[in-house]
Amino acid sequence: MAEIRIRGVAKTFGSFTALHSVDLTIRDREFLVLLGASGCGKTTLLRIVAGLETASAGEVWIGERRVDGLAPRDRGIAMVFQNYAVFPHLTVYENIAFGLRMKKLPQAEIDRRVTRNAELMHIEQLLKRYSGQLSGGQRQRVAVARALAMEPAVILMDEPLSNLDALLRLEMRAELKGVLAGSRTTTIYVTHDQVEAMSLADRIAVMNAGRIVQADDPVQVYRNPAARFVGSFIGNPPMNFLPATPAGPGAWEVAGLRLAGPAGAAGRIEFAIRPEDLAPAPEGLAATVRVVEPLGPHTLVTAEVAGAPFRAVLDSDLRVAPGDRLTLAPAADRIRWFDPETQEALT
Amino acid sequence: MPRLLPYLLLLPATAFLVVFFLYPFLLVAIESVTRQGAWSLANYERMAGHWKFSAAFWNTLLLAGIVVPIQLALALTMASVVTGLKAGRATILYIFAIPLGISDLAAGLVWLAIFEQTGFLNSLLTGFGLVERPVLFLGYQNPWAILLAIVLAEVWRATAIMMVILVAGMGLIPREYGEAAEVFGASRWQRFLRVTLPLLRPSLQTALILRVILAFEVFAVVAALGGTQFPVLMGETYNWQFTLQDRGVAAALAMVILAISIAATLVLLRLLHVPKEART
Amino acid sequence: MTAGSSPAAAPAPAAPAPAADVRRAGRWLFRAGVVFLCAWVLVPIYLLMVNALSAPADVTGFPKRLVPGFDPGSLAFFLRFQGVAEALWNSVQVAAVTMVLSIGIGAPAGYALSRFDFPGKGMFRLLVIMTRAFPLPLLALPLAVLFIRTGLDDSIVGLALVHTTLALPFAVLITFSLFSGIPVELEEAAWTLGCTRLQAVLRVVMPLALPGIAASAVFAFVISWNEVFAAAVLTIQNRTLTAFLLQSLDVSPLPLKFAGGAALVIPALVFIFAVRRYLFAMWGIANR
């Protein structure tokens, strides 16, 4: 059992606060992705769990043990680093065996584990090579094999795919998912790439400015952002936002269009819709097309609604040109509302 | 423990430098202003009153004034050559760097082999019939020849250290800057003057400070080539300490060398100051 | 590199453009310059070697020949000269102690500078860099007195301590750059794989830093081997080779001087050759 509990973990560097009292529980065998822009504190949080960084406050529990205060070696974790950190003075075999030798396992067991994990990562033919003779992708495989060979309760991954080129990243992503599903470890995976996060995660924790804004399964995070930030960060292109003014009980006016919305709110609120949840219709938001980008399966249209930029993903059969006027109707069940003060979602 | 670790690691080096660097300099400073246990400027008076002091002082400055600019030009040339080389770079670099490992005394002896009366220069000159018989270059009759020999030996020996610093510095300048200047139509010489040299300022500063201080410490080269004909400050310090057995005056001389070293460092820091915002 | 191998120049023997002429002339000038600079460095050493490898009679004779007589006479005379063997041995010992001390003290400091941020770091760097603005051999003057009081006068260790002051700043800065060149992640990876801090240093950092550390050790050795002033001030009976040669300059015959010069130069040549790959790593950081 390796449930990870993070309780009130905070970190300050001098006067800069990298983490504000973070609470998060990662269930046993869960694949949790920490997602956020660079500088949001996601790597700091991961390093605190690893023991490479000391928290300024709070507790970290792995299973039934409180581990903050323990050295990394005593936490039962393994880690994959962004730049792989494959030891250049050791062969691939010795790299994978490194942690096992530290544990003083018998040679036969070391052999068994090295071979098995090398096969798992398809690098069994590279065991005698040095890291200087490997490509980036191969080094990445060695780093993963080295972590898996420890048979840890917890694997921590810090942007492991970000140094690979696009095609290789796609391939490794699918492979990692398969391999880690087969192992029975709890995984924390840090990335700034939302597609990576979506495709890998059981649950995504979106971070912003040292706080976890939302932790939920990928579809929920996408469909029901708990905060304006999540909507604007996830999705490519991101959500559209427009100001809304009250128009009677439970009704709001958005750029001249009357829509049903939250009844409990007062004053100005924000209307939000994903670009793909818009369609041309006789009645809708009046938009002036500015840029048209055909993408194949659909066409990305950047328009102007009430003077603000507004994007729509439309069917590619639809012929539009800059300067055209469109009325775009939002799908009623996909409309979300946010409180501009708290930035939180309204229901 | 982790918070104490860096201090623990620095402790030996710090302690060593305090005991063998700061403390001795304090001692020598005190020594220079005391005479038989009492505060006094007698050491300085005695030093300044000695007939060789003025010569030693000006010789040292003159030597540095001649040698350092030549070395700067030569080191820049060598560094540019090395940076511009494609094939054989490592070999040429090694050859250029050889004098780095050669002691000033050995350098003096190397040039003694050339300049002494039965040396190679005289062999060459008589061989070509340019002189009747060997000239005594390093005698008191030829003060300029002594100076020339010392300058050559110093330039030969100590240019390498500047060259290596400058090569390292040039290596830190991204190639793109030069290429960008080339695209905008700068000639090779303009690129050197407008791009390389300004970006090299931190390295130039290091190289010059190091070199000027070493130039003030010139000693063994002079001892090997000039003997007593060409007094310099460091040699006089050695004489007062060793031959004349007057540690007070030796200390005073040491303070003079220290003073001109610090003055030169400050001037160079000022002159080649690189503002923080302009650093890459 | 050469004109013949450049694809543009090879198949065009007929009437080359003037621009190509200028470029070719420039290339020859450049090459002549390189040759001249190499000669400038090498010829004086060669001439010293000619003297060292000739019979004593040739060394004092005139005119000189430009090829050595390959007579071991001068070297044998030098080695058998009263005090030379001891001086050589003293030089080696002092340099060895200097090497061990400066790396032993300097490497931990270099490691601390490269891996930690802590209050006082700037002060320490200042202290190290300050040593560069001071004429260090002068330290020998006050230390001469101090050593007499502590019984370190005229001793190998006493001189080695002064030489360590010379070599230590270099050792600190060189090891600092070496350790900085080894990614922290390698160490962190080792920690997550079950290493203590010390184990990670021994198993991961050291194997990677060792060639560089060896090079900086050689550098420390050369600094001590070449030092003249402090050696001459601090040693009387136990003179090093440099001190011995300096103090016998006025009285020793030419063959002794030149053979002694060669004895000083040859190890330096070997050392510089051994550490040539690291010269720039060392000095590159001296810039900061």
mmCIF file of N, CA and C in Angstrom, chain C residues 44-141:
data_model
loop_
_atom_site.group_PDB
_atom_site.id
_atom_site.type_symbol
_atom_site.label_atom_id
_atom_site.label_comp_id
_atom_site.label_asym_id
_atom_site.label_seq_id
_atom_site.Cartn_x
_atom_site.Cartn_y
_atom_site.Cartn_z
ATOM 1 N N PRO C 44 63.692 28.894 -28.385
ATOM 2 C CA PRO C 44 64.493 29.113 -27.176
ATOM 3 C C PRO C 44 64.641 27.854 -26.319
ATOM 4 N N ILE C 45 63.555 27.070 -26.229
ATOM 5 C CA ILE C 45 63.657 25.828 -25.453
ATOM 6 C C ILE C 45 64.654 24.891 -26.117
ATOM 7 N N TYR C 46 64.564 24.812 -27.453
ATOM 8 C CA TYR C 46 65.477 23.956 -28.194
ATOM 9 C C TYR C 46 66.923 24.353 -27.896
ATOM 10 N N LEU C 47 67.181 25.649 -27.889
ATOM 11 C CA LEU C 47 68.558 26.099 -27.677
ATOM 12 C C LEU C 47 69.049 25.727 -26.278
ATOM 13 N N LEU C 48 68.159 25.839 -25.306
ATOM 14 C CA LEU C 48 68.547 25.417 -23.954
ATOM 15 C C LEU C 48 68.895 23.930 -23.954
ATOM 16 N N MET C 49 68.073 23.152 -24.670
ATOM 17 C CA MET C 49 68.302 21.708 -24.720
ATOM 18 C C MET C 49 69.631 21.392 -25.434
ATOM 19 N N VAL C 50 69.936 22.178 -26.471
ATOM 20 C CA VAL C 50 71.220 21.982 -27.161
ATOM 21 C C VAL C 50 72.358 22.105 -26.152
ATOM 22 N N ASN C 51 72.274 23.124 -25.330
ATOM 23 C CA ASN C 51 73.315 23.313 -24.320
ATOM 24 C C ASN C 51 73.337 22.175 -23.321
ATOM 25 N N ALA C 52 72.133 21.777 -22.873
ATOM 26 C CA ALA C 52 72.073 20.759 -21.832
ATOM 27 C C ALA C 52 72.590 19.423 -22.335
ATOM 28 N N LEU C 53 72.456 19.191 -23.650
ATOM 29 C CA LEU C 53 72.844 17.895 -24.194
ATOM 30 C C LEU C 53 74.225 17.924 -24.856
ATOM 31 N N SER C 54 74.980 18.955 -24.565
ATOM 32 C CA SER C 54 76.330 19.013 -25.127
ATOM 33 C C SER C 54 77.360 18.852 -24.009
ATOM 34 N N ALA C 55 78.566 18.540 -24.427
ATOM 35 C CA ALA C 55 79.641 18.388 -23.450
ATOM 36 C C ALA C 55 79.945 19.745 -22.818
ATOM 37 N N PRO C 56 80.387 19.762 -21.547
ATOM 38 C CA PRO C 56 80.685 21.029 -20.870
ATOM 39 C C PRO C 56 81.615 21.918 -21.689
ATOM 40 N N ALA C 57 82.574 21.330 -22.375
ATOM 41 C CA ALA C 57 83.516 22.126 -23.167
ATOM 42 C C ALA C 57 82.794 22.859 -24.289
ATOM 43 N N ASP C 58 81.790 22.184 -24.904
ATOM 44 C CA ASP C 58 81.019 22.836 -25.964
ATOM 45 C C ASP C 58 80.171 23.967 -25.405
ATOM 46 N N VAL C 59 79.656 23.759 -24.185
ATOM 47 C CA VAL C 59 78.762 24.742 -23.596
ATOM 48 C C VAL C 59 79.499 26.051 -23.321
ATOM 49 N N THR C 60 80.743 25.920 -22.894
ATOM 50 C CA THR C 60 81.499 27.151 -22.625
ATOM 51 C C THR C 60 82.228 27.622 -23.869
ATOM 52 N N GLY C 61 82.293 26.781 -24.901
ATOM 53 C CA GLY C 61 83.037 27.109 -26.108
ATOM 54 C C GLY C 61 82.320 28.120 -26.982
ATOM 55 N N PHE C 62 83.004 28.531 -28.042
ATOM 56 C CA PHE C 62 82.434 29.499 -28.962
ATOM 57 C C PHE C 62 83.054 29.299 -30.336
ATOM 58 N N PRO C 63 82.363 29.475 -31.427
ATOM 59 C CA PRO C 63 80.923 29.700 -31.470
ATOM 60 C C PRO C 63 80.132 28.421 -31.226
ATOM 61 N N LYS C 64 78.847 28.594 -30.957
ATOM 62 C CA LYS C 64 77.964 27.453 -30.660
ATOM 63 C C LYS C 64 77.499 26.800 -31.951
ATOM 64 N N ARG C 65 77.291 25.479 -31.856
ATOM 65 C CA ARG C 65 76.636 24.812 -32.970
ATOM 66 C C ARG C 65 75.135 24.712 -32.654
ATOM 67 N N LEU C 66 74.339 24.618 -33.701
ATOM 68 C CA LEU C 66 72.888 24.630 -33.485
ATOM 69 C C LEU C 66 72.299 23.243 -33.295
ATOM 70 N N VAL C 67 73.188 22.232 -33.306
ATOM 71 C CA VAL C 67 72.694 20.882 -32.992
ATOM 72 C C VAL C 67 73.422 20.378 -31.757
ATOM 73 N N PRO C 68 72.740 19.646 -30.924
ATOM 74 C CA PRO C 68 73.393 19.179 -29.695
ATOM 75 C C PRO C 68 74.430 18.121 -29.995
ATOM 76 N N GLY C 69 75.438 18.018 -29.146
ATOM 77 C CA GLY C 69 76.459 17.013 -29.309
ATOM 78 C C GLY C 69 76.053 15.667 -28.728
ATOM 79 N N PHE C 70 74.883 15.628 -28.103
ATOM 80 C CA PHE C 70 74.393 14.425 -27.418
ATOM 81 C C PHE C 70 75.444 13.819 -26.529
ATOM 82 N N ASP C 71 75.984 14.689 -25.698
ATOM 83 C CA ASP C 71 76.990 14.246 -24.750
ATOM 84 C C ASP C 71 76.376 14.396 -23.358
ATOM 85 N N PRO C 72 76.381 13.323 -22.582
ATOM 86 C CA PRO C 72 75.732 13.412 -21.258
ATOM 87 C C PRO C 72 76.580 14.169 -20.248
ATOM 88 N N GLY C 73 77.709 14.698 -20.695
ATOM 89 C CA GLY C 73 78.669 15.317 -19.789
ATOM 90 C C GLY C 73 78.071 16.389 -18.896
ATOM 91 N N SER C 74 77.319 17.338 -19.511
ATOM 92 C CA SER C 74 76.756 18.446 -18.742
ATOM 93 C C SER C 74 75.763 17.941 -17.710
ATOM 94 N N LEU C 75 74.895 17.034 -18.165
ATOM 95 C CA LEU C 75 73.870 16.518 -17.258
ATOM 96 C C LEU C 75 74.504 15.742 -16.111
ATOM 97 N N ALA C 76 75.516 14.947 -16.451
ATOM 98 C CA ALA C 76 76.189 14.160 -15.419
ATOM 99 C C ALA C 76 76.874 15.091 -14.414
ATOM 100 N N PHE C 77 77.508 16.109 -14.956
ATOM 101 C CA PHE C 77 78.170 17.102 -14.103
ATOM 102 C C PHE C 77 77.161 17.739 -13.160
ATOM 103 N N PHE C 78 76.013 18.089 -13.723
ATOM 104 C CA PHE C 78 74.946 18.712 -12.938
ATOM 105 C C PHE C 78 74.456 17.784 -11.838
ATOM 106 N N LEU C 79 74.180 16.541 -12.225
ATOM 107 C CA LEU C 79 73.599 15.621 -11.246
ATOM 108 C C LEU C 79 74.584 15.261 -10.148
ATOM 109 N N ARG C 80 75.863 15.265 -10.486
ATOM 110 C CA ARG C 80 76.858 14.890 -9.483
ATOM 111 C C ARG C 80 77.292 16.082 -8.643
ATOM 112 N N PHE C 81 76.859 17.276 -9.055
ATOM 113 C CA PHE C 81 77.279 18.477 -8.345
ATOM 114 C C PHE C 81 76.749 18.450 -6.918
ATOM 115 N N GLN C 82 77.591 18.941 -6.006
ATOM 116 C CA GLN C 82 77.250 18.961 -4.593
ATOM 117 C C GLN C 82 75.875 19.608 -4.341
ATOM 118 N N GLY C 83 74.923 18.849 -3.804
ATOM 119 C CA GLY C 83 73.649 19.432 -3.384
ATOM 120 C C GLY C 83 72.542 19.324 -4.413
ATOM 121 N N VAL C 84 72.858 18.962 -5.653
ATOM 122 C CA VAL C 84 71.821 18.940 -6.684
ATOM 123 C C VAL C 84 70.813 17.822 -6.449
ATOM 124 N N ALA C 85 71.313 16.640 -6.174
ATOM 125 C CA ALA C 85 70.420 15.502 -5.975
ATOM 126 C C ALA C 85 69.446 15.790 -4.837
ATOM 127 N N GLU C 86 69.988 16.325 -3.732
ATOM 128 C CA GLU C 86 69.123 16.650 -2.594
ATOM 129 C C GLU C 86 68.099 17.705 -2.988
ATOM 130 N N ALA C 87 68.571 18.710 -3.752
ATOM 131 C CA ALA C 87 67.665 19.786 -4.138
ATOM 132 C C ALA C 87 66.523 19.242 -4.997
ATOM 133 N N LEU C 88 66.859 18.358 -5.941
ATOM 134 C CA LEU C 88 65.832 17.746 -6.785
ATOM 135 C C LEU C 88 64.803 17.019 -5.931
ATOM 136 N N TRP C 89 65.318 16.219 -5.014
ATOM 137 C CA TRP C 89 64.448 15.427 -4.147
ATOM 138 C C TRP C 89 63.577 16.348 -3.282
ATOM 139 N N ASN C 90 64.186 17.425 -2.780
ATOM 140 C CA ASN C 90 63.406 18.386 -1.987
ATOM 141 C C ASN C 90 62.280 19.002 -2.831
ATOM 142 N N SER C 91 62.626 19.373 -4.066
ATOM 143 C CA SER C 91 61.617 19.965 -4.944
ATOM 144 C C SER C 91 60.441 19.023 -5.124
ATOM 145 N N VAL C 92 60.758 17.764 -5.371
ATOM 146 C CA VAL C 92 59.693 16.778 -5.576
ATOM 147 C C VAL C 92 58.833 16.660 -4.323
ATOM 148 N N GLN C 93 59.490 16.594 -3.182
ATOM 149 C CA GLN C 93 58.729 16.431 -1.934
ATOM 150 C C GLN C 93 57.821 17.633 -1.671
ATOM 151 N N VAL C 94 58.397 18.826 -1.798
ATOM 152 C CA VAL C 94 57.596 20.031 -1.537
ATOM 153 C C VAL C 94 56.406 20.074 -2.493
ATOM 154 N N ALA C 95 56.676 19.781 -3.773
ATOM 155 C CA ALA C 95 55.602 19.839 -4.762
ATOM 156 C C ALA C 95 54.532 18.791 -4.452
ATOM 157 N N ALA C 96 54.965 17.610 -4.013
ATOM 158 C CA ALA C 96 53.998 16.555 -3.714
ATOM 159 C C ALA C 96 53.123 16.958 -2.529
ATOM 160 N N VAL C 97 53.758 17.491 -1.472
ATOM 161 C CA VAL C 97 52.970 17.908 -0.305
ATOM 162 C C VAL C 97 52.007 19.026 -0.696
ATOM 163 N N THR C 98 52.501 19.969 -1.494
ATOM 164 C CA THR C 98 51.646 21.070 -1.961
ATOM 165 C C THR C 98 50.430 20.529 -2.704
ATOM 166 N N MET C 99 50.701 19.563 -3.571
ATOM 167 C CA MET C 99 49.645 18.968 -4.376
ATOM 168 C C MET C 99 48.581 18.345 -3.481
ATOM 169 N N VAL C 100 49.021 17.542 -2.531
ATOM 170 C CA VAL C 100 48.071 16.853 -1.659
ATOM 171 C C VAL C 100 47.282 17.864 -0.821
ATOM 172 N N LEU C 101 48.013 18.830 -0.245
ATOM 173 C CA LEU C 101 47.353 19.817 0.606
ATOM 174 C C LEU C 101 46.333 20.645 -0.176
ATOM 175 N N SER C 102 46.743 21.136 -1.335
ATOM 176 C CA SER C 102 45.849 22.073 -2.023
ATOM 177 C C SER C 102 44.615 21.355 -2.552
ATOM 178 N N ILE C 103 44.770 20.130 -3.013
ATOM 179 C CA ILE C 103 43.583 19.409 -3.485
ATOM 180 C C ILE C 103 42.752 18.941 -2.296
ATOM 181 N N GLY C 104 43.418 18.449 -1.273
ATOM 182 C CA GLY C 104 42.705 17.959 -0.095
ATOM 183 C C GLY C 104 41.878 19.044 0.573
ATOM 184 N N ILE C 105 42.405 20.255 0.594
ATOM 185 C CA ILE C 105 41.686 21.363 1.217
ATOM 186 C C ILE C 105 40.783 22.056 0.199
ATOM 187 N N GLY C 106 41.269 22.139 -1.033
ATOM 188 C CA GLY C 106 40.555 22.915 -2.038
ATOM 189 C C GLY C 106 39.340 22.201 -2.614
ATOM 190 N N ALA C 107 39.430 20.888 -2.825
ATOM 191 C CA ALA C 107 38.327 20.176 -3.470
ATOM 192 C C ALA C 107 37.027 20.238 -2.652
ATOM 193 N N PRO C 108 37.075 20.016 -1.334
ATOM 194 C CA PRO C 108 35.820 20.149 -0.573
ATOM 195 C C PRO C 108 35.223 21.546 -0.692
ATOM 196 N N ALA C 109 36.094 22.551 -0.691
ATOM 197 C CA ALA C 109 35.588 23.919 -0.817
ATOM 198 C C ALA C 109 34.962 24.125 -2.197
ATOM 199 N N GLY C 110 35.629 23.616 -3.239
ATOM 200 C CA GLY C 110 35.089 23.724 -4.589
ATOM 201 C C GLY C 110 33.743 23.030 -4.687
ATOM 202 N N TYR C 111 33.631 21.881 -4.032
ATOM 203 C CA TYR C 111 32.359 21.141 -4.038
ATOM 204 C C TYR C 111 31.272 21.951 -3.348
ATOM 205 N N ALA C 112 31.606 22.516 -2.193
ATOM 206 C CA ALA C 112 30.616 23.309 -1.454
ATOM 207 C C ALA C 112 30.149 24.499 -2.285
ATOM 208 N N LEU C 113 31.091 25.166 -2.957
ATOM 209 C CA LEU C 113 30.717 26.330 -3.769
ATOM 210 C C LEU C 113 29.805 25.928 -4.924
ATOM 211 N N SER C 114 30.039 24.734 -5.476
ATOM 212 C CA SER C 114 29.272 24.356 -6.658
ATOM 213 C C SER C 114 27.889 23.807 -6.295
ATOM 214 N N ARG C 115 27.711 23.318 -5.067
ATOM 215 C CA ARG C 115 26.478 22.612 -4.753
ATOM 216 C C ARG C 115 25.536 23.327 -3.783
ATOM 217 N N PHE C 116 26.054 24.286 -3.049
ATOM 218 C CA PHE C 116 25.206 24.900 -2.018
ATOM 219 C C PHE C 116 25.103 26.403 -2.208
ATOM 220 N N ASP C 117 23.961 26.927 -1.797
ATOM 221 C CA ASP C 117 23.830 28.370 -1.644
ATOM 222 C C ASP C 117 23.695 28.633 -0.158
ATOM 223 N N PHE C 118 24.531 29.495 0.358
ATOM 224 C CA PHE C 118 24.474 29.707 1.799
ATOM 225 C C PHE C 118 25.017 31.086 2.122
ATOM 226 N N PRO C 119 24.596 31.659 3.227
ATOM 227 C CA PRO C 119 25.123 32.968 3.603
ATOM 228 C C PRO C 119 26.639 32.861 3.823
ATOM 229 N N GLY C 120 27.368 33.809 3.305
ATOM 230 C CA GLY C 120 28.814 33.780 3.500
ATOM 231 C C GLY C 120 29.554 33.256 2.286
ATOM 232 N N LYS C 121 28.804 32.732 1.315
ATOM 233 C CA LYS C 121 29.433 32.197 0.110
ATOM 234 C C LYS C 121 30.207 33.289 -0.633
ATOM 235 N N GLY C 122 29.569 34.454 -0.735
ATOM 236 C CA GLY C 122 30.211 35.570 -1.422
ATOM 237 C C GLY C 122 31.499 35.973 -0.737
ATOM 238 N N MET C 123 31.478 35.980 0.603
ATOM 239 C CA MET C 123 32.666 36.331 1.372
ATOM 240 C C MET C 123 33.821 35.386 1.059
ATOM 241 N N PHE C 124 33.500 34.101 1.014
ATOM 242 C CA PHE C 124 34.551 33.123 0.774
ATOM 243 C C PHE C 124 35.142 33.301 -0.619
ATOM 244 N N ARG C 125 34.242 33.502 -1.600
ATOM 245 C CA ARG C 125 34.736 33.708 -2.961
ATOM 246 C C ARG C 125 35.639 34.932 -3.022
ATOM 247 N N LEU C 126 35.230 35.968 -2.294
ATOM 248 C CA LEU C 126 36.029 37.188 -2.266
ATOM 249 C C LEU C 126 37.418 36.900 -1.712
ATOM 250 N N LEU C 127 37.454 36.122 -0.622
ATOM 251 C CA LEU C 127 38.728 35.774 -0.002
ATOM 252 C C LEU C 127 39.626 35.056 -1.003
ATOM 253 N N VAL C 128 39.020 34.109 -1.737
ATOM 254 C CA VAL C 128 39.802 33.341 -2.701
ATOM 255 C C VAL C 128 40.296 34.240 -3.829
ATOM 256 N N ILE C 129 39.397 35.090 -4.324
ATOM 257 C CA ILE C 129 39.774 35.927 -5.463
ATOM 258 C C ILE C 129 40.768 37.009 -5.041
ATOM 259 N N MET C 130 40.654 37.435 -3.778
ATOM 260 C CA MET C 130 41.560 38.445 -3.251
ATOM 261 C C MET C 130 43.014 37.983 -3.326
ATOM 262 N N THR C 131 43.222 36.695 -3.106
ATOM 263 C CA THR C 131 44.591 36.187 -3.128
ATOM 264 C C THR C 131 45.261 36.524 -4.451
ATOM 265 N N ARG C 132 44.437 36.665 -5.504
ATOM 266 C CA ARG C 132 45.007 36.929 -6.814
ATOM 267 C C ARG C 132 45.569 38.342 -6.926
ATOM 268 N N ALA C 133 45.048 39.255 -6.114
ATOM 269 C CA ALA C 133 45.516 40.637 -6.199
ATOM 270 C C ALA C 133 46.718 40.876 -5.295
ATOM 271 N N PHE C 134 47.205 39.827 -4.641
ATOM 272 C CA PHE C 134 48.329 39.990 -3.736
ATOM 273 C C PHE C 134 49.563 39.287 -4.272
ATOM 274 N N PRO C 135 50.722 39.912 -4.131
ATOM 275 C CA PRO C 135 51.960 39.231 -4.516
ATOM 276 C C PRO C 135 52.287 38.157 -3.478
ATOM 277 N N LEU C 136 51.778 36.952 -3.754
ATOM 278 C CA LEU C 136 51.836 35.907 -2.729
ATOM 279 C C LEU C 136 53.226 35.477 -2.280
ATOM 280 N N PRO C 137 54.219 35.444 -3.165
ATOM 281 C CA PRO C 137 55.530 34.984 -2.682
ATOM 282 C C PRO C 137 56.044 35.808 -1.507
ATOM 283 N N LEU C 138 55.549 37.060 -1.398
ATOM 284 C CA LEU C 138 55.982 37.903 -0.282
ATOM 285 C C LEU C 138 55.593 37.320 1.066
ATOM 286 N N LEU C 139 54.595 36.404 1.049
ATOM 287 C CA LEU C 139 54.195 35.761 2.298
ATOM 288 C C LEU C 139 55.369 35.091 2.982
ATOM 289 N N ALA C 140 56.339 34.727 2.173
ATOM 290 C CA ALA C 140 57.491 34.034 2.730
ATOM 291 C C ALA C 140 58.181 34.872 3.795
ATOM 292 N N LEU C 141 58.109 36.212 3.677
ATOM 293 C CA LEU C 141 58.837 37.063 4.632
ATOM 294 C C LEU C 141 58.318 36.888 6.060
#
